[in-house]
Coordinates of C-alpha atoms in Angstrom, one line a residue:
M17 CA 152.5 119.1 -73.3
L18 CA 151.2 116.4 -75.7
R19 CA 151.5 113.8 -73.0
A20 CA 149.3 116.0 -70.8
L21 CA 146.8 116.5 -73.6
S22 CA 146.7 112.8 -74.4
R23 CA 145.7 111.8 -70.8
P24 CA 142.3 113.5 -70.7
A25 CA 141.6 112.6 -74.3
T26 CA 142.4 108.9 -73.5
R27 CA 140.3 108.9 -70.4
L28 CA 137.4 110.6 -72.2
M29 CA 137.5 108.0 -75.0
E30 CA 137.8 105.1 -72.6
R31 CA 134.8 106.3 -70.6
W32 CA 132.5 107.5 -73.4
L33 CA 133.5 105.9 -76.7
P34 CA 131.3 102.7 -77.0
D35 CA 132.1 99.6 -78.9
A36 CA 132.4 100.2 -82.7
F37 CA 129.1 98.4 -83.3
I38 CA 127.3 100.9 -81.0
F39 CA 129.2 103.7 -82.7
V40 CA 127.9 102.7 -86.1
I41 CA 124.3 102.5 -84.8
V42 CA 124.5 106.0 -83.3
L43 CA 125.9 107.3 -86.6
T44 CA 123.0 105.7 -88.5
L45 CA 120.5 107.5 -86.2
I46 CA 122.3 110.8 -86.5
A47 CA 122.4 110.6 -90.3
A48 CA 118.7 109.7 -90.4
L49 CA 117.7 112.6 -88.1
A50 CA 119.9 115.0 -90.1
A51 CA 118.3 113.9 -93.4
I52 CA 114.8 114.3 -92.0
M53 CA 115.5 117.7 -90.4
T54 CA 117.6 119.4 -93.1
Q55 CA 116.5 117.7 -96.3
G56 CA 112.9 117.0 -95.5
T57 CA 113.3 113.3 -96.3
A58 CA 110.2 111.3 -95.3
P59 CA 110.9 108.6 -92.7
L60 CA 109.5 105.8 -94.9
D61 CA 111.6 107.0 -97.9
L62 CA 114.6 107.1 -95.5
I63 CA 114.0 103.5 -94.4
Q64 CA 113.7 102.5 -98.1
M65 CA 117.0 104.0 -99.1
W66 CA 118.7 102.7 -96.0
G67 CA 117.5 99.1 -96.6
D68 CA 118.2 99.3 -100.4
G69 CA 121.8 100.3 -99.7
F70 CA 122.5 98.1 -96.7
W71 CA 124.3 95.4 -98.7
A72 CA 126.1 97.7 -101.1
L73 CA 129.5 97.0 -99.5
L74 CA 129.4 93.2 -99.5
Q75 CA 132.2 92.8 -102.0
F76 CA 134.3 95.5 -100.3
A77 CA 133.6 93.9 -96.8
M78 CA 134.9 90.6 -98.1
Q79 CA 137.9 92.3 -99.6
M80 CA 138.6 93.9 -96.2
L81 CA 138.2 90.7 -94.4
L82 CA 140.7 89.1 -96.8
V83 CA 143.1 92.1 -96.2
L84 CA 143.1 91.1 -92.5
V85 CA 143.3 87.4 -93.0
T86 CA 145.8 87.2 -95.9
G87 CA 147.9 90.0 -94.4
F88 CA 148.1 88.1 -91.2
I89 CA 149.0 84.9 -93.0
L90 CA 151.9 86.5 -94.7
A91 CA 153.1 88.5 -91.7
S92 CA 153.0 85.5 -89.4
S93 CA 154.9 83.2 -91.8
P94 CA 158.3 82.2 -90.4
P95 CA 160.5 84.3 -92.9
V96 CA 158.4 87.4 -92.5
R97 CA 158.1 87.1 -88.8
A98 CA 161.9 86.6 -88.5
L99 CA 162.4 89.8 -90.6
L100 CA 160.0 91.7 -88.3
E101 CA 161.8 90.4 -85.3
R102 CA 165.1 91.7 -86.7
I103 CA 163.7 95.1 -87.4
A104 CA 162.0 95.2 -84.0
R105 CA 165.4 94.7 -82.4
L106 CA 166.4 98.1 -83.7
A107 CA 164.2 99.5 -80.9
T108 CA 166.3 99.7 -77.8
S109 CA 163.9 101.8 -75.7
R110 CA 160.2 102.7 -75.3
G111 CA 160.6 105.9 -77.3
S112 CA 162.5 104.3 -80.1
A113 CA 159.8 101.6 -80.3
I114 CA 157.1 104.2 -80.7
I115 CA 159.0 106.1 -83.4
L116 CA 159.9 102.9 -85.3
V117 CA 156.4 101.5 -85.5
S118 CA 155.2 105.0 -86.6
V119 CA 157.8 105.2 -89.4
V120 CA 157.1 101.6 -90.6
S121 CA 153.3 102.2 -90.7
L122 CA 153.7 105.5 -92.5
A123 CA 155.9 104.0 -95.2
A124 CA 153.8 100.9 -95.6
S125 CA 150.5 103.0 -95.8
W126 CA 152.0 105.4 -98.4
I127 CA 152.8 102.4 -100.6
N128 CA 149.4 100.8 -100.1
W129 CA 146.7 101.4 -97.5
G130 CA 145.8 97.7 -97.0
F131 CA 149.5 96.8 -96.6
G132 CA 149.9 99.6 -94.1
L133 CA 147.0 98.4 -91.9
V134 CA 148.3 94.9 -91.6
V135 CA 152.0 95.5 -91.4
G136 CA 151.5 98.2 -88.8
A137 CA 149.4 95.9 -86.5
I138 CA 151.7 92.9 -86.9
F139 CA 154.8 95.0 -86.3
A140 CA 153.2 96.6 -83.2
K141 CA 152.6 93.1 -81.7
E142 CA 156.2 92.1 -82.4
L143 CA 157.5 95.2 -80.7
A144 CA 155.2 94.5 -77.7
R145 CA 156.9 91.1 -77.4
Q146 CA 160.3 92.7 -77.1
I147 CA 159.8 96.1 -75.4
R148 CA 157.8 96.9 -72.3
V149 CA 155.9 99.9 -73.7
D150 CA 152.3 101.1 -73.5
Y151 CA 150.4 98.7 -75.9
R152 CA 147.6 101.2 -76.5
L153 CA 150.0 103.9 -77.8
L154 CA 152.0 101.3 -79.8
V155 CA 148.9 100.3 -81.7
A156 CA 147.7 103.9 -82.0
A157 CA 151.0 104.8 -83.4
A158 CA 150.7 102.0 -86.0
Y159 CA 147.2 103.3 -86.9
S160 CA 148.2 106.9 -87.0
G161 CA 150.5 106.2 -90.0
F162 CA 147.3 105.3 -92.0
V163 CA 146.5 109.0 -92.2
I164 CA 149.0 109.4 -95.1
W165 CA 147.4 106.8 -97.4
H166 CA 145.3 109.1 -99.6
G167 CA 148.4 111.2 -100.4
G168 CA 150.3 108.0 -101.5
L169 CA 150.5 105.4 -104.2
S170 CA 147.1 103.8 -103.5
G171 CA 145.1 107.0 -103.1
S172 CA 141.7 106.1 -104.7
I173 CA 140.6 109.6 -105.6
P174 CA 143.8 110.8 -107.5
L175 CA 144.0 107.3 -109.1
T176 CA 140.4 107.5 -110.2
I177 CA 140.8 110.8 -112.0
A178 CA 144.0 109.6 -113.6
T179 CA 142.1 106.7 -115.2
P180 CA 140.8 107.1 -118.8
D181 CA 137.0 107.3 -119.0
H182 CA 136.5 108.0 -115.3
F183 CA 133.1 109.4 -114.4
T184 CA 134.2 113.1 -114.5
A185 CA 136.4 112.8 -117.5
D186 CA 134.1 114.8 -119.7
Q187 CA 134.4 117.6 -117.2
I188 CA 138.1 117.7 -116.2
G189 CA 139.7 115.2 -118.5
V190 CA 142.4 112.8 -117.3
V191 CA 144.4 114.3 -114.5
S192 CA 147.9 112.8 -114.3
T193 CA 149.3 111.7 -110.9
S194 CA 152.2 114.1 -111.5
L195 CA 149.7 116.9 -110.7
T196 CA 148.3 115.2 -107.6
I197 CA 150.2 112.4 -105.8
F198 CA 153.6 113.4 -107.2
S199 CA 153.1 117.2 -107.2
T200 CA 155.7 119.2 -105.2
W201 CA 153.1 120.6 -102.9
N202 CA 151.5 117.2 -102.1
L203 CA 155.0 115.7 -101.4
I204 CA 155.6 118.6 -99.0
I205 CA 152.4 117.7 -97.2
V206 CA 153.5 114.0 -97.1
A207 CA 156.9 114.9 -95.8
A208 CA 155.4 117.2 -93.1
V209 CA 153.0 114.4 -91.9
F210 CA 155.9 111.9 -92.1
V211 CA 157.9 114.0 -89.7
A212 CA 155.1 115.1 -87.4
V213 CA 153.4 111.8 -86.7
P214 CA 156.3 109.9 -85.2
L215 CA 157.3 113.0 -83.1
V216 CA 153.7 113.4 -81.8
N217 CA 153.5 109.7 -80.9
R218 CA 156.8 109.9 -79.0
A219 CA 155.7 113.0 -77.2
M220 CA 152.5 111.2 -76.0
L221 CA 154.5 108.3 -74.4
P222 CA 153.0 107.8 -70.9
L223 CA 155.2 107.7 -67.9
E224 CA 156.4 104.2 -67.0
S225 CA 154.0 104.2 -64.0
E226 CA 151.1 105.0 -66.2
Q227 CA 151.7 102.5 -68.9
V228 CA 149.2 99.8 -69.9
L229 CA 151.2 96.8 -70.8
V230 CA 150.1 93.5 -72.5
D231 CA 151.1 90.0 -71.6
P232 CA 153.3 88.7 -74.5
A233 CA 151.6 85.3 -74.0
K234 CA 148.3 86.9 -75.1
L235 CA 149.8 88.1 -78.4
G236 CA 149.9 84.6 -80.0
S237 CA 152.6 82.0 -80.1
N238 CA 155.9 82.9 -81.8
E239 CA 157.1 79.3 -81.8
A240 CA 157.3 76.9 -84.7
L241 CA 154.8 74.1 -84.9
R242 CA 155.9 70.9 -83.3
P243 CA 157.4 68.4 -85.7
L244 CA 155.6 65.2 -86.6
G245 CA 156.3 62.1 -84.6
P246 CA 157.1 58.6 -86.1
D247 CA 153.5 57.5 -85.7
A248 CA 152.0 60.3 -87.8
T249 CA 149.1 59.3 -90.0
P250 CA 149.3 59.7 -93.8
A251 CA 146.8 62.6 -93.5
E252 CA 149.1 64.4 -91.0
R253 CA 152.1 63.9 -93.2
L254 CA 150.2 65.4 -96.2
E255 CA 149.2 68.4 -94.0
N256 CA 152.9 68.9 -93.2
S257 CA 154.2 68.4 -96.8
P258 CA 155.5 71.4 -98.7
I259 CA 154.7 69.7 -102.0
L260 CA 151.1 70.9 -102.2
M261 CA 152.1 74.4 -101.2
W262 CA 154.7 74.8 -103.9
A263 CA 152.3 73.2 -106.4
I264 CA 149.7 75.9 -105.9
G265 CA 152.0 78.7 -104.8
I266 CA 154.3 78.8 -107.8
P267 CA 151.4 79.2 -110.3
G268 CA 150.1 82.1 -108.2
L269 CA 153.5 83.8 -108.3
I270 CA 153.7 83.2 -112.0
W271 CA 150.3 84.9 -112.5
L272 CA 151.5 87.9 -110.5
A273 CA 154.6 88.2 -112.6
M274 CA 152.5 88.0 -115.8
Y275 CA 150.1 90.6 -114.4
F276 CA 152.7 93.2 -113.5
L277 CA 154.9 92.6 -116.6
G278 CA 151.7 93.2 -118.6
G279 CA 151.3 96.6 -117.1
G280 CA 148.7 95.7 -114.4
G281 CA 148.4 98.1 -111.5
I282 CA 147.9 97.6 -107.8
N283 CA 144.4 97.2 -106.4
L284 CA 142.8 95.5 -103.4
N285 CA 142.3 92.2 -105.2
V286 CA 145.9 92.1 -106.4
V287 CA 147.2 93.0 -102.9
N288 CA 145.1 90.1 -101.4
F289 CA 146.3 87.7 -104.1
L290 CA 149.9 88.8 -103.4
F291 CA 149.6 88.4 -99.6
L292 CA 147.9 85.0 -100.0
F293 CA 150.3 83.3 -102.4
V294 CA 153.5 84.8 -101.0
G295 CA 152.2 83.6 -97.6
I296 CA 151.5 80.1 -99.0
I297 CA 155.2 79.9 -100.2
C298 CA 156.5 81.4 -97.0
H299 CA 154.6 79.1 -94.6
G300 CA 155.8 76.0 -96.5
T301 CA 153.1 73.6 -95.2
P302 CA 149.3 73.5 -95.1
R303 CA 149.4 73.0 -91.4
S304 CA 151.4 76.1 -90.7
L305 CA 149.2 78.2 -93.0
L306 CA 146.0 76.9 -91.5
A307 CA 147.2 77.6 -87.9
A308 CA 147.9 81.3 -89.0
L309 CA 144.4 81.4 -90.7
D310 CA 142.7 80.2 -87.5
E311 CA 144.4 82.9 -85.5
G312 CA 144.0 85.7 -88.1
V313 CA 140.3 85.2 -88.8
R314 CA 139.3 85.8 -85.1
G315 CA 139.6 89.5 -85.5
G316 CA 137.2 89.8 -88.5
A317 CA 133.9 89.8 -86.7
G318 CA 133.7 93.6 -86.6
I319 CA 134.1 93.8 -90.4
V320 CA 131.4 91.2 -91.0
I321 CA 128.7 92.9 -88.9
Q322 CA 129.5 96.6 -89.2
F323 CA 130.3 97.2 -92.8
P324 CA 126.6 96.7 -93.9
F325 CA 125.6 99.4 -91.5
Y326 CA 128.1 101.8 -93.0
A327 CA 126.7 101.0 -96.4
G328 CA 123.3 101.9 -95.1
I329 CA 124.7 105.3 -93.7
M330 CA 126.3 106.0 -97.1
A331 CA 122.9 105.3 -98.8
I332 CA 121.2 107.8 -96.5
M333 CA 123.9 110.5 -97.0
T334 CA 123.8 110.2 -100.8
G335 CA 120.2 109.4 -101.4
S336 CA 118.8 112.2 -99.2
G337 CA 121.3 114.7 -100.6
L338 CA 122.7 115.4 -97.2
A339 CA 126.3 114.9 -98.2
A340 CA 125.9 117.2 -101.3
S341 CA 124.2 119.9 -99.2
L342 CA 127.0 119.8 -96.7
S343 CA 129.6 120.2 -99.5
E344 CA 127.6 123.0 -101.1
W345 CA 127.6 124.9 -97.8
F346 CA 131.4 124.9 -97.7
V347 CA 131.6 125.8 -101.4
G348 CA 129.4 128.8 -100.6
I349 CA 132.0 130.3 -98.3
S350 CA 135.0 129.6 -100.5
T351 CA 137.2 131.6 -102.8
A352 CA 139.6 130.2 -105.5
E353 CA 142.4 130.3 -102.9
T354 CA 140.5 128.8 -100.0
L355 CA 138.5 126.1 -101.9
P356 CA 141.2 123.4 -101.4
F357 CA 141.1 124.1 -97.6
W358 CA 137.3 124.0 -97.4
S359 CA 137.3 120.9 -99.5
F360 CA 139.5 119.3 -96.9
I361 CA 137.3 120.3 -94.0
S362 CA 134.1 119.3 -95.8
A363 CA 135.5 115.9 -96.8
G364 CA 136.6 115.3 -93.2
I365 CA 133.1 115.8 -92.0
V366 CA 131.5 113.7 -94.8
N367 CA 134.1 111.0 -94.2
I368 CA 132.7 110.3 -90.7
F369 CA 129.5 109.2 -92.3
V370 CA 130.8 108.0 -95.7
P371 CA 134.1 106.3 -94.8
S372 CA 135.1 105.3 -98.4
G373 CA 137.4 107.4 -100.6
G374 CA 135.8 106.3 -103.8
G375 CA 132.3 106.6 -102.5
Q376 CA 133.0 110.0 -101.0
W377 CA 134.4 111.3 -104.3
A378 CA 131.2 110.1 -106.1
V379 CA 129.2 112.3 -103.6
Q380 CA 131.5 115.3 -103.6
A381 CA 132.8 115.5 -107.1
P382 CA 129.5 116.8 -108.6
V383 CA 129.7 119.7 -106.1
M384 CA 133.4 120.5 -105.9
L385 CA 134.4 120.3 -109.5
P386 CA 131.8 122.8 -110.8
A387 CA 132.7 125.1 -107.9
A388 CA 136.4 124.9 -108.8
E389 CA 135.7 125.8 -112.4
A390 CA 133.4 128.7 -111.5
L391 CA 135.9 130.1 -108.9
G392 CA 138.9 129.4 -111.1
A393 CA 140.5 127.2 -108.4
D394 CA 143.2 124.7 -109.1
I395 CA 141.4 121.4 -109.7
P396 CA 144.2 119.0 -108.6
R397 CA 144.5 120.9 -105.3
V398 CA 140.8 120.7 -104.8
V399 CA 140.8 117.0 -105.5
M400 CA 143.6 116.4 -103.1
G401 CA 141.9 118.5 -100.5
V402 CA 139.0 116.0 -100.6
A403 CA 141.5 113.1 -100.6
W404 CA 143.4 114.4 -97.5
G405 CA 140.1 115.2 -95.8
D406 CA 138.9 111.7 -96.3
A407 CA 142.1 110.3 -94.8
W408 CA 142.2 112.9 -91.9
T409 CA 139.1 111.9 -90.0
N410 CA 139.9 108.3 -90.2
L411 CA 141.8 109.1 -87.0
L412 CA 138.3 109.5 -85.4
Q413 CA 136.3 107.0 -87.5
P414 CA 136.8 103.4 -86.4
F415 CA 135.7 102.0 -89.7
W416 CA 139.3 101.6 -91.0
A417 CA 140.7 100.7 -87.6
L418 CA 138.7 97.5 -87.4
P419 CA 141.2 95.2 -89.3
M420 CA 144.1 96.6 -87.3
L421 CA 142.3 96.3 -84.0
G422 CA 141.2 92.8 -84.9
I423 CA 144.8 91.8 -85.3
A424 CA 146.0 93.7 -82.2
G425 CA 143.1 92.5 -80.0
L426 CA 142.0 96.0 -78.9
K427 CA 138.8 98.1 -79.0
P428 CA 138.5 101.5 -80.6
R429 CA 138.3 103.2 -77.2
D430 CA 141.8 101.9 -76.4
I431 CA 143.5 104.0 -79.1
M432 CA 141.2 106.8 -80.0
G433 CA 142.3 109.1 -77.2
F434 CA 145.8 109.2 -78.8
C435 CA 144.3 109.5 -82.3
V436 CA 142.2 112.6 -81.3
V437 CA 145.5 114.4 -80.6
H438 CA 146.7 113.4 -84.0
L439 CA 143.4 114.6 -85.5
L440 CA 144.0 118.1 -84.2
I441 CA 147.7 118.3 -85.2
V442 CA 147.4 116.7 -88.6
G443 CA 144.3 118.9 -89.3
V444 CA 146.4 122.0 -88.6
I445 CA 149.4 120.8 -90.7
V446 CA 147.4 119.6 -93.8
G447 CA 144.8 122.4 -93.7
G448 CA 147.5 125.0 -93.2
L449 CA 149.7 123.8 -96.0
L450 CA 146.7 123.6 -98.4
L451 CA 146.2 127.3 -97.7
V452 CA 149.8 128.5 -98.1
L453 CA 151.4 126.2 -100.8

């Protein structure tokens, strides 16, 4: 049944879903028209707020580019690649390959969203080298595991409200992660998604005659760099010496140890620092690391050009009041029992235009929290409803897929047909559990 459903969805996306850059331009125009028609925003005011917010994600865009590059450096190092090869050998059939990449991506994304994006893409490429399986579904399975991230250890919204002096602390206080991420009901949702996603991916596996395969030679070399010859220059010998790598890599690892022993937490900068310096040690020589860097950076063009446009969309949605109005409409049809569910639905819609967990919470918190207090709803459930909604429609929004697609060498249209099936099923699972738990 799901295989039959995935066929028209895949054909539809392949035919009608444009390149991610076209998608972000269309979203910009939709957000602008909606702000003019529903909020009465003047066109010149709209252009002003769009331009003022256009570069608001520069730091984040650089962080995301580094997630791609440093993650690729680490994952393509000889020790890590050997480990991925051994794990990939556990897959003995097409179906087991799909299930394995789904489980690995889910586990990695629950630990940290950036880690999950990179590990999932690299592992999918490794499986494609060893198993003749539809490459589109393999990468889609890796990306589908990302849907779990906001219910996991790096969930930005629950971590925000668990931080002293967060921007809504005067209203709700500090909310422990034991009431959100580690609550029984959230762990049940995580477990349900963890079971459903691999099974759905396996059920969508195309028939062998319908598979779209990839030439392993196009996935990058898996061979070690050639050794130096006897006539190598001093510069070449320095590029192949491990001395410099150890000299800079060990201080980096010492800093990480000091940071974590001092009680430091995981954030995007720390993840990138970890990927980079462990990668430096694992590559062993500058020449090996620079070869991985050259290959990894090729997939970053989409991040560089598209993230500023998403920042502009976020500025339109927040500055015009469009996102708040949308949230208020859902609050208006809610009760104490249904508010977590409608928070989930509204967050899913807002996320298409504001694909940032922290940015979305800044927009929706001033609407959702007073509503939760007025209705007597459970605030941690409402908060996690927004968090899961933010993660849910990432299955349709290519913003977060860009780093993974850059590594895998695919376009959004190649995987989104499969992701649409997940969008429907995950929506039913998470939304239903938010209503009944």
